[in-house]
PDB file of C-alpha atoms and ligand atoms in Angstrom:
ATOM      1  CA  MET A   1     -28.635  -8.224  18.040  1.00 91.00           C
ATOM      2  CA  LEU A   2     -28.230 -11.390  16.136  1.00 96.00           C
ATOM      3  CA  GLU A   3     -29.623 -14.423  18.085  1.00 98.00           C
ATOM      4  CA  LEU A   4     -26.672 -17.072  18.175  1.00 98.00           C
ATOM      5  CA  ILE A   5     -26.427 -20.498  19.932  1.00 98.00           C
ATOM      6  CA  ASP A   6     -23.519 -22.406  20.999  1.00 98.00           C
ATOM      7  CA  SER A   7     -23.887 -25.707  19.892  1.00 98.00           C
ATOM      8  CA  HIS A   8     -21.140 -27.365  21.788  1.00 98.00           C
ATOM      9  CA  CYS A   9     -20.295 -26.226  25.279  1.00 98.00           C
ATOM     10  CA  HIS A  10     -18.698 -28.040  28.075  1.00 98.00           C
ATOM     11  CA  LEU A  11     -20.141 -25.299  30.561  1.00 98.00           C
ATOM     12  CA  ASP A  12     -20.160 -28.083  33.554  1.00 98.00           C
ATOM     13  CA  PHE A  13     -15.920 -28.295  33.610  1.00 97.00           C
ATOM     14  CA  ALA A  14     -14.088 -27.171  36.601  1.00 97.00           C
ATOM     15  CA  ASP A  15     -12.607 -24.327  33.960  1.00 96.00           C
ATOM     16  CA  PHE A  16     -15.775 -22.308  34.898  1.00 98.00           C
ATOM     17  CA  ASN A  17     -16.106 -23.088  38.739  1.00 97.00           C
ATOM     18  CA  PRO A  18     -14.680 -20.094  39.337  1.00 97.00           C
ATOM     19  CA  ASP A  19     -17.219 -17.587  37.467  1.00 97.00           C
ATOM     20  CA  ARG A  20     -19.983 -19.591  35.537  1.00 97.00           C
ATOM     21  CA  LEU A  21     -22.307 -16.642  35.547  1.00 97.00           C
ATOM     22  CA  LYS A  22     -20.345 -14.692  34.298  1.00 98.00           C
ATOM     23  CA  VAL A  23     -19.494 -16.403  31.708  1.00 98.00           C
ATOM     24  CA  LEU A  24     -23.527 -17.040  30.981  1.00 98.00           C
ATOM     25  CA  ALA A  25     -23.858 -13.427  31.147  1.00 98.00           C
ATOM     26  CA  ARG A  26     -21.138 -12.506  28.828  1.00 98.00           C
ATOM     27  CA  ALA A  27     -22.413 -14.530  26.156  1.00 98.00           C
ATOM     28  CA  LYS A  28     -25.919 -13.898  26.518  1.00 98.00           C
ATOM     29  CA  ALA A  29     -24.787 -10.443  26.291  1.00 98.00           C
ATOM     30  CA  LYS A  30     -23.415 -11.050  22.852  1.00 98.00           C
ATOM     31  CA  GLY A  31     -27.088 -12.872  21.762  1.00 98.00           C
ATOM     32  CA  VAL A  32     -26.196 -16.389  22.718  1.00 98.00           C
ATOM     33  CA  THR A  33     -29.560 -17.618  23.771  1.00 98.00           C
ATOM     34  CA  HIS A  34     -29.248 -21.651  23.734  1.00 98.00           C
ATOM     35  CA  PHE A  35     -26.315 -23.250  24.898  1.00 98.00           C
ATOM     36  CA  LEU A  36     -25.963 -27.297  24.284  1.00 98.00           C
ATOM     37  CA  VAL A  37     -23.757 -28.810  26.954  1.00 98.00           C
ATOM     38  CA  PRO A  38     -22.733 -32.577  26.233  1.00 98.00           C
ATOM     39  CA  GLY A  39     -21.855 -35.422  28.664  1.00 98.00           C
ATOM     40  CA  ILE A  40     -18.668 -37.069  28.543  1.00 98.00           C
ATOM     41  CA  GLY A  41     -19.342 -39.924  31.107  1.00 98.00           C
ATOM     42  CA  VAL A  42     -21.433 -41.071  33.787  1.00 97.00           C
ATOM     43  CA  HIS A  43     -19.008 -38.837  36.416  1.00 96.00           C
ATOM     44  CA  ASN A  44     -20.450 -35.566  34.630  1.00 97.00           C
ATOM     45  CA  TRP A  45     -24.010 -36.234  33.599  1.00 98.00           C
ATOM     46  CA  GLN A  46     -25.666 -34.852  36.956  1.00 97.00           C
ATOM     47  CA  ALA A  47     -23.687 -31.838  37.048  1.00 98.00           C
ATOM     48  CA  VAL A  48     -24.801 -31.412  32.884  1.00 98.00           C
ATOM     49  CA  LEU A  49     -28.468 -32.095  34.174  1.00 98.00           C
ATOM     50  CA  THR A  50     -27.969 -30.089  37.344  1.00 98.00           C
ATOM     51  CA  LEU A  51     -26.752 -26.710  34.964  1.00 97.00           C
ATOM     52  CA  ALA A  52     -29.468 -27.179  32.744  1.00 98.00           C
ATOM     53  CA  SER A  53     -32.258 -27.383  35.455  1.00 97.00           C
ATOM     54  CA  GLN A  54     -30.757 -24.090  36.899  1.00 97.00           C
ATOM     55  CA  HIS A  55     -30.433 -22.237  33.849  1.00 97.00           C
ATOM     56  CA  GLN A  56     -32.627 -20.792  30.946  1.00 95.00           C
ATOM     57  CA  GLY A  57     -31.514 -21.639  27.915  1.00 97.00           C
ATOM     58  CA  VAL A  58     -29.017 -24.342  28.733  1.00 98.00           C
ATOM     59  CA  TYR A  59     -29.893 -27.767  27.673  1.00 98.00           C
ATOM     60  CA  ALA A  60     -28.064 -31.071  28.346  1.00 98.00           C
ATOM     61  CA  ALA A  61     -26.876 -34.375  26.607  1.00 98.00           C
ATOM     62  CA  LEU A  62     -25.502 -37.250  27.862  1.00 98.00           C
ATOM     63  CA  GLY A  63     -22.976 -39.308  26.377  1.00 98.00           C
ATOM     64  CA  ILE A  64     -19.701 -41.406  27.137  1.00 98.00           C
ATOM     65  CA  HIS A  65     -16.478 -39.735  25.243  1.00 98.00           C
ATOM     66  CA  PRO A  66     -14.097 -42.101  23.720  1.00 97.00           C
ATOM     67  CA  TYR A  67     -11.492 -40.146  26.032  1.00 96.00           C
ATOM     68  CA  PHE A  68     -13.484 -41.068  29.121  1.00 96.00           C
ATOM     69  CA  LEU A  69     -13.894 -45.026  29.301  1.00 96.00           C
ATOM     70  CA  ALA A  70     -10.454 -46.058  31.361  1.00 93.00           C
ATOM     71  CA  ASP A  71     -13.449 -47.481  34.150  1.00 94.00           C
ATOM     72  CA  PHE A  72     -16.056 -48.325  31.905  1.00 96.00           C
ATOM     73  CA  ASP A  73     -18.349 -51.132  31.801  1.00 95.00           C
ATOM     74  CA  ASP A  74     -21.894 -51.753  30.830  1.00 96.00           C
ATOM     75  CA  SER A  75     -23.713 -50.816  33.749  1.00 98.00           C
ATOM     76  CA  HIS A  76     -22.706 -47.578  32.050  1.00 98.00           C
ATOM     77  CA  LEU A  77     -24.549 -47.935  29.309  1.00 98.00           C
ATOM     78  CA  GLN A  78     -27.745 -49.146  31.356  1.00 98.00           C
ATOM     79  CA  LEU A  79     -27.729 -45.878  33.218  1.00 98.00           C
ATOM     80  CA  LEU A  80     -27.439 -44.131  30.264  1.00 98.00           C
ATOM     81  CA  ASP A  81     -30.584 -45.747  29.388  1.00 98.00           C
ATOM     82  CA  ASP A  82     -32.407 -44.923  32.747  1.00 98.00           C
ATOM     83  CA  TYR A  83     -31.598 -41.353  32.385  1.00 98.00           C
ATOM     84  CA  LEU A  84     -32.740 -41.008  28.854  1.00 98.00           C
ATOM     85  CA  ALA A  85     -36.212 -42.345  29.999  1.00 97.00           C
ATOM     86  CA  THR A  86     -36.708 -40.127  32.881  1.00 96.00           C
ATOM     87  CA  ALA A  87     -34.079 -36.957  32.468  1.00 95.00           C
ATOM     88  CA  LYS A  88     -35.702 -33.536  32.271  1.00 90.00           C
ATOM     89  CA  ASN A  89     -33.930 -31.108  29.236  1.00 92.00           C
ATOM     90  CA  VAL A  90     -31.739 -33.617  27.596  1.00 98.00           C
ATOM     91  CA  VAL A  91     -32.176 -33.139  23.441  1.00 98.00           C
ATOM     92  CA  ALA A  92     -29.458 -35.368  22.853  1.00 98.00           C
ATOM     93  CA  VAL A  93     -27.315 -38.433  23.069  1.00 98.00           C
ATOM     94  CA  GLY A  94     -23.702 -37.212  23.464  1.00 97.00           C
ATOM     95  CA  GLU A  95     -21.164 -36.808  22.852  1.00 98.00           C
ATOM     96  CA  PHE A  96     -19.637 -40.291  21.832  1.00 98.00           C
ATOM     97  CA  GLY A  97     -17.940 -41.509  18.735  1.00 98.00           C
ATOM     98  CA  LEU A  98     -14.748 -42.775  17.815  1.00 98.00           C
ATOM     99  CA  ASP A  99     -11.176 -41.850  17.923  1.00 98.00           C
ATOM    100  CA  LYS A 100      -8.075 -43.433  17.085  1.00 98.00           C
ATOM    101  CA  MET A 101      -5.856 -41.067  19.500  1.00 96.00           C
ATOM    102  CA  ALA A 102      -7.498 -42.275  22.506  1.00 96.00           C
ATOM    103  CA  ASP A 103      -6.089 -44.833  24.952  1.00 94.00           C
ATOM    104  CA  PHE A 104      -8.201 -47.608  24.645  1.00 97.00           C
ATOM    105  CA  PRO A 105      -8.458 -50.769  22.289  1.00 97.00           C
ATOM    106  CA  PHE A 106     -10.292 -49.450  19.347  1.00 98.00           C
ATOM    107  CA  GLU A 107     -12.879 -52.355  18.766  1.00 98.00           C
ATOM    108  CA  GLN A 108     -14.227 -51.713  22.281  1.00 98.00           C
ATOM    109  CA  GLN A 109     -14.551 -48.263  21.375  1.00 98.00           C
ATOM    110  CA  LEU A 110     -16.611 -49.399  18.017  1.00 98.00           C
ATOM    111  CA  GLN A 111     -19.280 -51.432  20.101  1.00 98.00           C
ATOM    112  CA  ILE A 112     -19.458 -48.684  22.976  1.00 98.00           C
ATOM    113  CA  CYS A 113     -20.311 -46.267  20.009  1.00 98.00           C
ATOM    114  CA  GLN A 114     -22.715 -48.586  18.058  1.00 98.00           C
ATOM    115  CA  GLN A 115     -24.471 -49.132  21.606  1.00 98.00           C
ATOM    116  CA  GLN A 116     -24.967 -45.744  21.815  1.00 98.00           C
ATOM    117  CA  LEU A 117     -26.119 -44.905  18.392  1.00 98.00           C
ATOM    118  CA  LEU A 118     -28.867 -47.931  19.283  1.00 98.00           C
ATOM    119  CA  LEU A 119     -29.897 -45.681  22.556  1.00 98.00           C
ATOM    120  CA  ALA A 120     -30.369 -42.752  20.589  1.00 98.00           C
ATOM    121  CA  LYS A 121     -32.794 -44.907  18.099  1.00 98.00           C
ATOM    122  CA  GLN A 122     -34.298 -46.343  21.076  1.00 98.00           C
ATOM    123  CA  HIS A 123     -34.727 -42.824  22.628  1.00 98.00           C
ATOM    124  CA  HIS A 124     -35.701 -41.244  19.176  1.00 98.00           C
ATOM    125  CA  LEU A 125     -32.888 -38.415  20.184  1.00 98.00           C
ATOM    126  CA  PRO A 126     -30.661 -37.221  17.502  1.00 98.00           C
ATOM    127  CA  VAL A 127     -26.908 -37.559  18.237  1.00 98.00           C
ATOM    128  CA  ILE A 128     -23.576 -35.408  18.966  1.00 98.00           C
ATOM    129  CA  LEU A 129     -20.520 -36.994  17.414  1.00 98.00           C
ATOM    130  CA  HIS A 130     -17.085 -36.986  18.371  1.00 98.00           C
ATOM    131  CA  CYS A 131     -14.769 -38.422  15.530  1.00 98.00           C
ATOM    132  CA  ARG A 132     -10.416 -38.060  15.343  1.00 97.00           C
ATOM    133  CA  LYS A 133      -9.258 -40.355  12.454  1.00 97.00           C
ATOM    134  CA  ALA A 134     -11.833 -42.836  12.032  1.00 98.00           C
ATOM    135  CA  HIS A 135     -14.617 -41.054  10.055  1.00 98.00           C
ATOM    136  CA  ASN A 136     -14.943 -44.230   7.579  1.00 98.00           C
ATOM    137  CA  GLU A 137     -15.515 -46.869  10.733  1.00 98.00           C
ATOM    138  CA  LEU A 138     -18.408 -44.108  12.031  1.00 98.00           C
ATOM    139  CA  ILE A 139     -19.690 -43.621   8.727  1.00 98.00           C
ATOM    140  CA  GLN A 140     -20.029 -46.855   8.392  1.00 98.00           C
ATOM    141  CA  LEU A 141     -22.062 -47.142  11.972  1.00 98.00           C
ATOM    142  CA  LEU A 142     -24.316 -44.646  11.268  1.00 98.00           C
ATOM    143  CA  GLN A 143     -25.163 -46.266   7.431  1.00 98.00           C
ATOM    144  CA  GLN A 144     -25.837 -49.512   9.781  1.00 98.00           C
ATOM    145  CA  ALA A 145     -27.621 -47.048  12.122  1.00 98.00           C
ATOM    146  CA  LYS A 146     -30.471 -45.011  10.274  1.00 96.00           C
ATOM    147  CA  LEU A 147     -30.943 -43.257  13.247  1.00 98.00           C
ATOM    148  CA  PRO A 148     -34.662 -41.351  13.070  1.00 96.00           C
ATOM    149  CA  ARG A 149     -33.040 -37.523  13.861  1.00 97.00           C
ATOM    150  CA  GLY A 150     -29.650 -37.681  13.015  1.00 98.00           C
ATOM    151  CA  GLY A 151     -27.041 -35.082  14.395  1.00 98.00           C
ATOM    152  CA  VAL A 152     -24.272 -33.188  14.453  1.00 98.00           C
ATOM    153  CA  LEU A 153     -20.454 -34.072  13.916  1.00 98.00           C
ATOM    154  CA  HIS A 154     -19.451 -31.709  16.048  1.00 98.00           C
ATOM    155  CA  GLY A 155     -15.609 -29.690  15.770  1.00 97.00           C
ATOM    156  CA  PHE A 156     -15.762 -30.694  12.047  1.00 98.00           C
ATOM    157  CA  SER A 157     -12.270 -30.493  10.448  1.00 98.00           C
ATOM    158  CA  GLY A 158     -11.915 -31.995   7.204  1.00 98.00           C
ATOM    159  CA  SER A 159     -12.702 -31.851   3.343  1.00 98.00           C
ATOM    160  CA  ARG A 160     -15.757 -30.541   1.688  1.00 98.00           C
ATOM    161  CA  GLU A 161     -16.018 -34.196   0.702  1.00 98.00           C
ATOM    162  CA  LEU A 162     -15.984 -35.965   3.976  1.00 98.00           C
ATOM    163  CA  GLY A 163     -18.544 -33.335   4.979  1.00 98.00           C
ATOM    164  CA  MET A 164     -21.179 -34.284   2.276  1.00 98.00           C
ATOM    165  CA  GLN A 165     -20.599 -37.399   3.577  1.00 98.00           C
ATOM    166  CA  TYR A 166     -22.154 -37.007   6.954  1.00 98.00           C
ATOM    167  CA  ILE A 167     -25.299 -34.619   5.471  1.00 98.00           C
ATOM    168  CA  LYS A 168     -26.040 -37.189   2.983  1.00 97.00           C
ATOM    169  CA  LEU A 169     -26.854 -39.223   6.049  1.00 97.00           C
ATOM    170  CA  GLY A 170     -28.992 -36.391   7.235  1.00 97.00           C
ATOM    171  CA  PHE A 171     -26.014 -34.592   9.412  1.00 98.00           C
ATOM    172  CA  LYS A 172     -25.240 -31.667  10.677  1.00 98.00           C
ATOM    173  CA  LEU A 173     -21.967 -30.103  11.523  1.00 98.00           C
ATOM    174  CA  GLY A 174     -20.626 -28.474  13.872  1.00 98.00           C
ATOM    175  CA  ILE A 175     -18.351 -25.326  13.015  1.00 98.00           C
ATOM    176  CA  GLY A 176     -16.030 -24.421  15.805  1.00 97.00           C
ATOM    177  CA  GLY A 177     -12.836 -22.050  16.323  1.00 96.00           C
ATOM    178  CA  VAL A 178     -10.489 -24.578  14.218  1.00 96.00           C
ATOM    179  CA  ILE A 179     -11.724 -22.178  10.941  1.00 97.00           C
ATOM    180  CA  THR A 180     -10.142 -19.315  13.004  1.00 96.00           C
ATOM    181  CA  TYR A 181      -6.586 -20.552  11.933  1.00 96.00           C
ATOM    182  CA  PRO A 182      -5.050 -19.717   8.762  1.00 95.00           C
ATOM    183  CA  ARG A 183      -2.931 -22.895   8.715  1.00 96.00           C
ATOM    184  CA  ALA A 184      -6.742 -25.399   8.429  1.00 97.00           C
ATOM    185  CA  ALA A 185      -6.757 -24.190   4.827  1.00 98.00           C
ATOM    186  CA  LYS A 186      -8.678 -27.729   3.922  1.00 98.00           C
ATOM    187  CA  THR A 187     -11.458 -26.732   6.551  1.00 98.00           C
ATOM    188  CA  ARG A 188     -11.580 -23.199   5.792  1.00 98.00           C
ATOM    189  CA  GLN A 189     -12.399 -24.037   2.210  1.00 98.00           C
ATOM    190  CA  ALA A 190     -14.814 -26.693   2.984  1.00 98.00           C
ATOM    191  CA  VAL A 191     -16.794 -24.328   5.302  1.00 98.00           C
ATOM    192  CA  SER A 192     -17.032 -22.021   2.624  1.00 98.00           C
ATOM    193  CA  GLU A 193     -18.505 -24.426   0.537  1.00 98.00           C
ATOM    194  CA  LEU A 194     -21.022 -26.649   2.544  1.00 98.00           C
ATOM    195  CA  PRO A 195     -24.282 -26.102   1.932  1.00 98.00           C
ATOM    196  CA  LEU A 196     -25.176 -23.296   4.891  1.00 98.00           C
ATOM    197  CA  THR A 197     -28.115 -24.955   6.168  1.00 98.00           C
ATOM    198  CA  SER A 198     -26.127 -28.099   7.662  1.00 98.00           C
ATOM    199  CA  LEU A 199     -23.658 -25.914   9.489  1.00 98.00           C
ATOM    200  CA  LEU A 200     -24.091 -25.333  13.286  1.00 98.00           C
ATOM    201  CA  LEU A 201     -22.156 -22.927  15.177  1.00 98.00           C
ATOM    202  CA  GLU A 202     -19.981 -24.203  18.692  1.00 98.00           C
ATOM    203  CA  THR A 203     -17.172 -23.156  20.667  1.00 98.00           C
ATOM    204  CA  ASP A 204     -16.403 -26.367  22.333  1.00 97.00           C
ATOM    205  CA  SER A 205     -15.344 -24.112  25.422  1.00 97.00           C
ATOM    206  CA  PRO A 206     -13.423 -24.610  27.133  1.00 96.00           C
ATOM    207  CA  ASP A 207     -11.309 -25.963  24.735  1.00 90.00           C
ATOM    208  CA  MET A 208     -10.600 -25.492  21.217  1.00 86.00           C
ATOM    209  CA  PRO A 209      -9.351 -21.606  21.625  1.00 85.00           C
ATOM    210  CA  ILE A 210      -9.979 -19.050  19.037  1.00 87.00           C
ATOM    211  CA  SER A 211      -7.203 -18.090  16.834  1.00 89.00           C
ATOM    212  CA  GLY A 212      -5.167 -15.416  18.655  1.00 85.00           C
ATOM    213  CA  TYR A 213      -6.213 -16.638  22.351  1.00 84.00           C
ATOM    214  CA  GLN A 214      -4.390 -19.636  22.424  1.00 84.00           C
ATOM    215  CA  GLY A 215      -3.544 -20.783  26.170  1.00 83.00           C
ATOM    216  CA  GLY A 216      -6.521 -19.261  27.090  1.00 87.00           C
ATOM    217  CA  ARG A 217     -10.172 -20.337  28.120  1.00 93.00           C
ATOM    218  CA  ASN A 218     -12.461 -20.276  25.837  1.00 96.00           C
ATOM    219  CA  GLU A 219     -16.057 -19.449  26.530  1.00 97.00           C
ATOM    220  CA  PRO A 220     -19.426 -19.582  24.664  1.00 98.00           C
ATOM    221  CA  ALA A 221     -19.101 -15.564  23.744  1.00 97.00           C
ATOM    222  CA  ASN A 222     -16.699 -16.164  21.696  1.00 97.00           C
ATOM    223  CA  ILE A 223     -19.388 -17.960  19.181  1.00 98.00           C
ATOM    224  CA  THR A 224     -19.372 -14.095  17.766  1.00 98.00           C
ATOM    225  CA  GLU A 225     -15.546 -15.246  16.320  1.00 97.00           C
ATOM    226  CA  VAL A 226     -16.732 -18.411  14.879  1.00 98.00           C
ATOM    227  CA  LEU A 227     -19.855 -16.496  13.218  1.00 98.00           C
ATOM    228  CA  GLN A 228     -17.107 -13.286  12.062  1.00 98.00           C
ATOM    229  CA  THR A 229     -14.757 -15.904  10.644  1.00 98.00           C
ATOM    230  CA  LEU A 230     -17.613 -17.918   8.557  1.00 98.00           C
ATOM    231  CA  THR A 231     -18.841 -15.133   7.575  1.00 98.00           C
ATOM    232  CA  LYS A 232     -15.986 -13.700   5.925  1.00 98.00           C
ATOM    233  CA  LEU A 233     -15.262 -17.444   4.254  1.00 98.00           C
ATOM    234  CA  ARG A 234     -18.556 -17.671   2.814  1.00 98.00           C
ATOM    235  CA  GLN A 235     -18.984 -13.884   1.885  1.00 98.00           C
ATOM    236  CA  GLU A 236     -22.554 -13.921   3.097  1.00 98.00           C
ATOM    237  CA  PRO A 237     -24.554 -11.870   4.689  1.00 98.00           C
ATOM    238  CA  GLU A 238     -24.164 -12.539   8.889  1.00 98.00           C
ATOM    239  CA  GLU A 239     -27.225 -12.300   9.842  1.00 98.00           C
ATOM    240  CA  LEU A 240     -28.289 -14.915   6.718  1.00 98.00           C
ATOM    241  CA  ILE A 241     -25.525 -17.334   8.658  1.00 98.00           C
ATOM    242  CA  ALA A 242     -26.751 -16.645  12.148  1.00 98.00           C
ATOM    243  CA  LYS A 243     -30.515 -17.118  11.404  1.00 98.00           C
ATOM    244  CA  THR A 244     -29.984 -20.494   9.567  1.00 98.00           C
ATOM    245  CA  SER A 245     -28.065 -22.058  11.845  1.00 98.00           C
ATOM    246  CA  VAL A 246     -30.112 -21.398  14.406  1.00 98.00           C
ATOM    247  CA  SER A 247     -33.175 -22.867  12.933  1.00 98.00           C
ATOM    248  CA  SER A 248     -30.764 -25.562  11.956  1.00 98.00           C
ATOM    249  CA  PHE A 249     -30.436 -26.155  15.770  1.00 98.00           C
ATOM    250  CA  PHE A 250     -34.076 -25.794  16.738  1.00 98.00           C
ATOM    251  CA  GLU A 251     -34.995 -27.786  13.921  1.00 98.00           C
ATOM    252  CA  LEU A 252     -32.293 -30.951  14.914  1.00 98.00           C
ATOM    253  CA  PHE A 253     -32.440 -30.685  18.830  1.00 98.00           C
ATOM    254  CA  LEU A 254     -35.727 -28.849  19.675  1.00 97.00           C
ATOM    255  CA  SER A 255     -38.531 -29.822  17.299  1.00 92.00           C
TER     256      SER A 255
HETATM  257 ZN1  LIG B   1     -17.060 -31.584  23.465  1.00 94.95          ZN
END
């Protein structure tokens, strides 16, 4: 069986409360050995850390997602700084970023994003980035930040040119369920051409359903569907894609 990694899954979400252990077991039965669970705001950091401490192969990231800024105040950044200094099993800062669809002033999003980039730099950690309709602004922040360990743009969707802009800055791209949709022609074309060494696999579960499973809950075991689609699109051996993405994950987060 091929070793696989789900580089972005929200295993702490309440969607998994009824059967979290079974979800993990199903993924492990399909070869998934590592799970990276990103934080989204102060309210879920403890849950993410608890999961990582309880389950082998589960790793934590802590960050403030642009969708969860309604009750934001500066003390959250101070708390993040404290957590990053002391918490165990934290391998990245994230997920955070910029989102023009989020119901929160964009100027403030820019500041909060910049401050989290700074924390990543200070704690010498890679980042997990979320971005919607704000790539130019995010790329500009990344150029200024000069992160020592780079990171991943999660949920990549877009052109080859866009992907290359991140790759040239030393970033990986998180490839998920988007590519299983025939209508995502531009992204499918892009992932067939981008350098394999820059691609990580992710489900973003419970969100981002695989094509054909819309309306249902997504889960890490479905990472095999992402791999299969990527294999078809790239016309490369499945083992090569699996192995390369696993090495890239280790190199970025666990080295
Ligand atoms: Zn996410």
